Phi, psi and omega in degrees: 000135175255144181288138175205160180287133176289165180296157182290349184284346180241116179292150181241128174226112181205160173245162182276118178235311191246356185086171183271149006274004191293315186299312185294317184281331171297319179296319179297317180297318179298321179294318178297323177296318178296329179274008178059047174237067190292331182294317178295320179297318180299319181299319178295313184293324178298330179276331180284326188299316177298327177296317179291323179296335180277355181279155178296138182300139175190163176304321181294322179291321176299321178296318178297312181295322177298319179296317180296315181293324178298312179292325178295320176299320178296319179296317180295324176299317178298335178264010178064024172268077189290323179294316178296321179296318179300318180296315180296317182292323177295320177296321179297315180295324178297330177278323189279321186302317183289354186277356182308311181296336183272339182269088187242345184284166182296331179264320187294316185293313177299325179294316178297314182297319179298318180294318179297313181298316179301317181291319177300317180295317179298316181292325178296316179295322177300315180295321179300315183290333176279357177091010180258078186292326182296315177298318180300317181296318180296317180295321180289327174300317179295320179297320180298322180294323186272346190303319185290344179279346186280169179289336181232070185299327181296319179296314185288328174296318180294319179294319177297319178299318179298319178295317179295320180297318177298321178295319178296321177297316179302324181275358181080016180267073191294317183295315179296321179296318180298315178300320182293315176302313184293321178296318180296318179293323179292329187263357188248136175304125184299343181278348185282152190292337177290343190299312181297329177292321177296317179299316181292321178296317178295322178299316179299317180297315181295322177297318180295331183254025165089011183247074190287327182296311180293325178299319180296319177297318180294321178297322178296319177294320178298316180300318179299316180291319178300317180296322178294333181264001175131350177143154182280139171282158180296334181300336179293324175296325176298318177297318178296320180296320179299317178297317179300320179295318179295329179277356179089006179269078186293328180295315178292322178299315181295321179298316182289321178295322178295317179298318178295321179301315180298320179293318180293323178294320179295323182277354181074042181242083185291336180290311177295325176299318179297322178298318178295318180298326179302314181282325178298330176297319178299315182295321179297320179294324180296328180267007174091009180266078187296319182295315178298318181299315181294322179296317179293318180296319179294319179296320179297312180300318182297318180295315179299316181293319180299322184266356178073026182275085190288327180299310181290329179297319177299317179297319179296318179294322178296318179295321176300319180297319178297319180294319180297320179296317179298329181274357180086006180269081187290329179296314178295321179299317180296315182297311181295323180295317179298318179294320178297318182298321179299319177297313184294319181295322178299325181275352186078020181269074190283336174296323178288327173301319179297322178296322177295316181295326176297318178298320180296319179294321178294325178297315179298317179298317180298321179295319179297314181298329181277000178075031184283350183247122181300329182275009180094345174085017181300317181294321179295322178295320179294322177295320178296321179296319179297333176274321188290321184294312176301322177298314180300318179295317182293315181291325175295325181292334180301328185301330180292347178286339185276149187271349183228154177295328179298313179296319180295323179295320178293322178295319179303319181296327181279325184271356186296335181302324180291316178296319178305313183294316181299314179296317183296317181292321178298319179292321182294324181278352180072019181276089185295322180297317179294318179299318177302314182293324176300313179299315182302315183290315184285348175260356185294332179080168180248133178284157171300141178299143183297327181206152176269359184285135180284159176280175184294336180266006183295124185292335178289310184294330178295320187267327188228132176282166172298149007271355183297335185286347187229118173284156183279014183286170178264117182268150176235159176262185179287155178296135177288161174289141182254114180278120182258343173201162184307119178082358179238135181249147180301134176057029188296323178292320179292322178297318178297320178295318180299315182293325178288320185282325191243007170055041175212141176292138179254357175210162180273174177287343180290166180220153170232149185214149174296136181247126179285152177107166181277159174272180189286358179279359176231136179282343181230159178301142180223137178299131189228132173242132180257119183247128179235143180236140181233134177274128168222217174296323170251194177246125183245145184229145167231151171217151175210145177275123183254352178201140173080349180198169179232157177129162177211170178196172179223160178211166183211139172232129180301146182303311181299320179295316179299312182296323182294313183288328177289330174294322175299316179297315181301323180293336181272349185263160177301137179259189181300334182278353179122191189263355188302312184292321180296324179286323185278323188227354185288152184296329182283358173242013183241115184299336179273320186280329186297312179300324180294316178296316181295328177290320179293321176300314180295319182301321183273318194260344190237119183285137179298329180299321180291320176302317179298320178295319180298317178298316183295319179294317180298318179293318184291325185255349176074024175206158182291134173286168171256125175256115177256116185253127168256099184287156170281164177305323181295327184255020187296341181250011180289126174278087187302327182302328186279347188306130177275105189268350182220156179300337181280005178092005178299135179258159176301325179296332176291328187268333191206160164278142185237132175224167175263151176247135175281153174306144186303322184292335184293322184247010180288155178078183182294135174235153179300139174281127178293160179300139182288341181207209181103176183280173169273130176269118183252121174240097190247103175058054183295150182279122182271121182303137176088001184230126178292163182298332183259016182263184184301324178250035181272207188290138176264320185259002178090181183300131180304134178096350183264353182245101183297331179292320177295318179296322180294322178299312180295320183296325178296321178291321178298318182297326179275355181052049183228030183233151169233127011278156174278130185228152178278334180218148185304322184295339180291345177277350184256143176055042179287159180247000184252002185269073177263188184294327178293316179299315182296315179299318180296318181295321181286323179291336178287347179105119180216141179277337176196168180230131173240114177247126174235115184180224185242139167233147178239114181286145173287155177298127184299323183297333182284342173077011185242081181296338179294349176272003173295143192239143165252142185251110177254205181265021186290133173277172185295337182274003176293144178286134179178176187257355177264150178287143178296150174237114188054238181261026191225136172249115179292161174266118184266161173299329177296323174300313182297328182278316189257341183087181180289136178307125180080002182244209181290150173295163188302318184289344174267327180286318181230070179295133187274136169290172185297324185232130185228139172236128176242091182268091184201154181302129175059023180293341176253022183290354179302335181295345181271000182253147173296329176247099187276077182248038177283181182302321182296312181287332176297321179288328171299316180294330180278006172126348183294147172275329179205150177223126175262129183213177186253133181282339180211184183291136182264132174286137176283169175302318181298318179294320178297322178291318187281316188248343188255007177063028178267132180297150182296341180284346179254144180230079186299323181295318178296323176298322177296316179300316180295323180294318178294318179301315180291318181298321182287349172260359181276157178301323179239086189295324179297315179293320181297318179291321177297322178299317178296318179297325177296326177293323179291319179297318179298317180296321180295316181292324185282322190236341187067022182300123181299336178291342179254016182298136181296345179306329178270297192285333179282353175292334184285138173217139179253119176268130179246146180279347182083180181298144176274000000 
């Protein structure tokens, strides 16, 4: 090769390292690689390498040959010659690794380290695509150690993070990959070239795990950065096409996949082309072009097999299996699934193995439903069940890998198919014991993670220091084991199978167990039944008597029936626009419509067998039982007390006291003991900074001094000298301006027997999955320390604050220790029941030590709203009456029963007269959650 100036069409950026012709032509090859012209780069490098081989051996020559081979490997990767690339990169590493002792100068050592790290990352990605995940992990570990020695450590840390994240994605470790992407983006200068690749990788991950809106934003940012660096890669069109497909825009998806295919074909990248063909085959089948679909799928498989891309080959086979199953070709589905599983297991992609096993179980179920088994298929159903339950446990366990509730909620939506199948098969086989255990495990909940600190092998902490290493999300641990009888845990055989098959723990070492005896809300033992509901395709229920009686049972409601009756309930409740429509036309404020709605709710959601048991226990023991209900998110707003359980109009509230039960994991293990005595802490309609009295966060009880019932409540506490704050006149306890989070923490740490809060709560959006973002509004100004964003001049107190404490300060249970009894009389203060992760203020206070918390399942109408829209006379103040009833009940020996007794008086008045002041829209909103026996 003779040295000559390259054409003006390719810019040259290089430094002098090896002399000519190497420096100039290496720079040209590197530029061509950046411009995604690997064939031209390979031609240059193929001519340079013999020249370098002819030089006298020396460390400098080894460094030169290592650089040439490294770039040649990159060029072969771009041409999808993965085996050739692996050979070149291995030769490069064999030359570069021994040079460490010789690279000692200020320029030489960073140059050597940078080249070595770059080569390690390239070889790791090559190994990942060839299906050798273990080798890829070892190479990336080595790259992480060397990154800080290079001239551009920030770039190499980001590139190493990107490689590790891709490997984690290949293995199905979605949560760890997401954290790594986010940490790398937080720690990397946005102008550096790895950033758009990180953005695009994170976008793909979010799209795969159900978060399409954020994925679309990230792709737009990636495109902007790519354009600033010289142009978009064709892979970006692939990402856009995937998003379009997920959104259901198949026409746009097909257009973008075709455009990307043409670009990959033009660039000589058959692997990326095969990936596009794989999806285009799906799209062709969707539009009815079976021949085109089969041709594209066959071409895709052939390219993957020819190039040895085992990771993508497994995905292609899995997709083929799904298509075959949908087409009714079960033999082909079985064959493709087995081949896909072998690929995934070889790579250590055990989450994908679980997906294959789920497909196999669904295939068996489909065959049984189609009548393919002369004996009825009972054995096939049991075999499918034996496969489906471990899959459901393994996929549910993946959620604990994610750092935020939002991510976990999206994962739940994707993994729910496995739980649906497990529940459906258990019900179909009539295995009541298994169904009971399924409900128990899926209702146990996940505990908050003990610590947010990563372990020594954590890939984020290795590469990036705090704060980039830690997202502000709320982390959870694995579900604890549920003890169903002494020495036996629910689903223990299935859990062992899941852990063996999918190489991940599906439960923590902790345990939860049914505890006999009454909880502290009763001074004497009371017969208690614990009812739990689980959402799947249908609604599944388990119940067991935990005190005063023995026995258990299960129930099921079809999904369409459940959704229909819950839609009726939702229409009767206050909506986003307020309570006016619910008061004027809603069923819970209509004496004729409410009993009919409550009867339909009972018909669908409440088994007659359980009602019969409650009646029998009450007759046998001569007292009302306690029914503790743990609702599913779907049933989180059901007023269980109102259910019409008999044709004569008997309500569940007539038969029993009703309370809510928190998930077992929330209150499992040691919890702080509440103060044994002390005053009642009263927070009555605190003034929220930045909001007028008539605004959204304005007065709840009206102008201080105008409500004699509110003044009487305060005066009773003053007379007993048992309240904080101490006031000279009752009206001074209302609309205070000093009751902020510091004041509340100080009052609770001083010792309090209970807390009564009347004010505003703002529920987090249920779809976002982060109940810890639910807010209580105190008198806090915007400069108060906390985890919620300020609103005008006010920072709300979030459930996350109550759980985690002030950043850098005391943990939540020390900053705001909960008294034994808490009342949160505020709109949606009990909305945590609608979340898969119930970490709202009410449950946070249970975790902080409370024995019981009374809160509202939906928005509460104020006295003013009841007067204006609810036909209630101005002389009556139902909301104040409700506050007084809760206040009195929480001072009673048995607060749950005392509050239920008051609710029974309201129910009797409502049934007898239809008095709007007794409408259940107000009083049935209240629910008391109990932590159960300690």
